[in-house]
Amino acid sequence: MTNTMHRPAWVPATGHQLHLAGVHFDAVRIDGFRGELVADWLIEASGDDAGPIVCEASGGRWVYFLLAPGEVTAHDWPLGVQRHSGGTRTVTYIGIPALEGNTWPLRWYSVPTVTAPYVCPVRLRDALE
């Protein structure tokens, strides 16, 4: 069965919007090439159902792995991984692109699906080891 993308309420219908980390999702941010390698591993390991992963198309080309709220603080993360959640003193907004249309400078590396509305933190940790 092919997993179909779905649009959670926090995904805009067009363009892109900033959303506060820790409200609708937590985020793990990994820089450029390393982030893409981790995303590729997750996508392959999950049978193309890795959950929501957003990539910047310019600049540092950061990759954002979107986890369920509260998951970032529930796990230990290795060095080089930036954590964004509601449980920190720093307020962080994450850019979320629409599922279709012009969303530059953001794009989906992997879209949310009914079966994977968020990235699995255990699989993400495995990919980072």
Short mmCIF file of C-alpha atoms in Angstrom, two decimals, residues 11 13 17 31 40-41 44 46 49 54-55 68 75 77 79 90 92 98-99 101 103-104 115 119 127:
data_model
loop_
_atom_site.label_atom_id
_atom_site.label_comp_id
_atom_site.label_asym_id
_atom_site.label_seq_id
_atom_site.Cartn_x
_atom_site.Cartn_y
_atom_site.Cartn_z
CA VAL A 11 1.00 22.92 7.08
CA ALA A 13 -2.16 25.61 1.93
CA GLN A 17 4.67 29.92 7.26
CA ASP A 31 23.36 20.87 8.83
CA ASP A 40 18.00 9.48 3.02
CA TRP A 41 18.72 6.75 5.60
CA GLU A 44 15.00 4.07 3.04
CA SER A 46 10.96 3.44 6.68
CA ASP A 49 7.31 6.75 5.03
CA VAL A 54 11.89 19.97 5.65
CA CYS A 55 15.01 21.17 3.82
CA ALA A 68 5.73 15.03 17.91
CA HIS A 75 15.61 11.79 24.20
CA TRP A 77 20.85 13.68 21.07
CA LEU A 79 26.69 16.57 19.34
CA THR A 90 14.91 29.87 23.50
CA THR A 92 12.37 29.10 17.83
CA ALA A 98 2.98 24.04 1.64
CA LEU A 99 2.77 20.54 0.19
CA GLY A 101 3.36 25.01 -5.34
CA THR A 103 7.61 27.20 -1.45
CA TRP A 104 11.13 28.47 -2.11
CA THR A 115 0.84 6.63 9.00
CA VAL A 119 9.43 11.49 12.33
CA ALA A 127 20.25 7.13 11.82
#
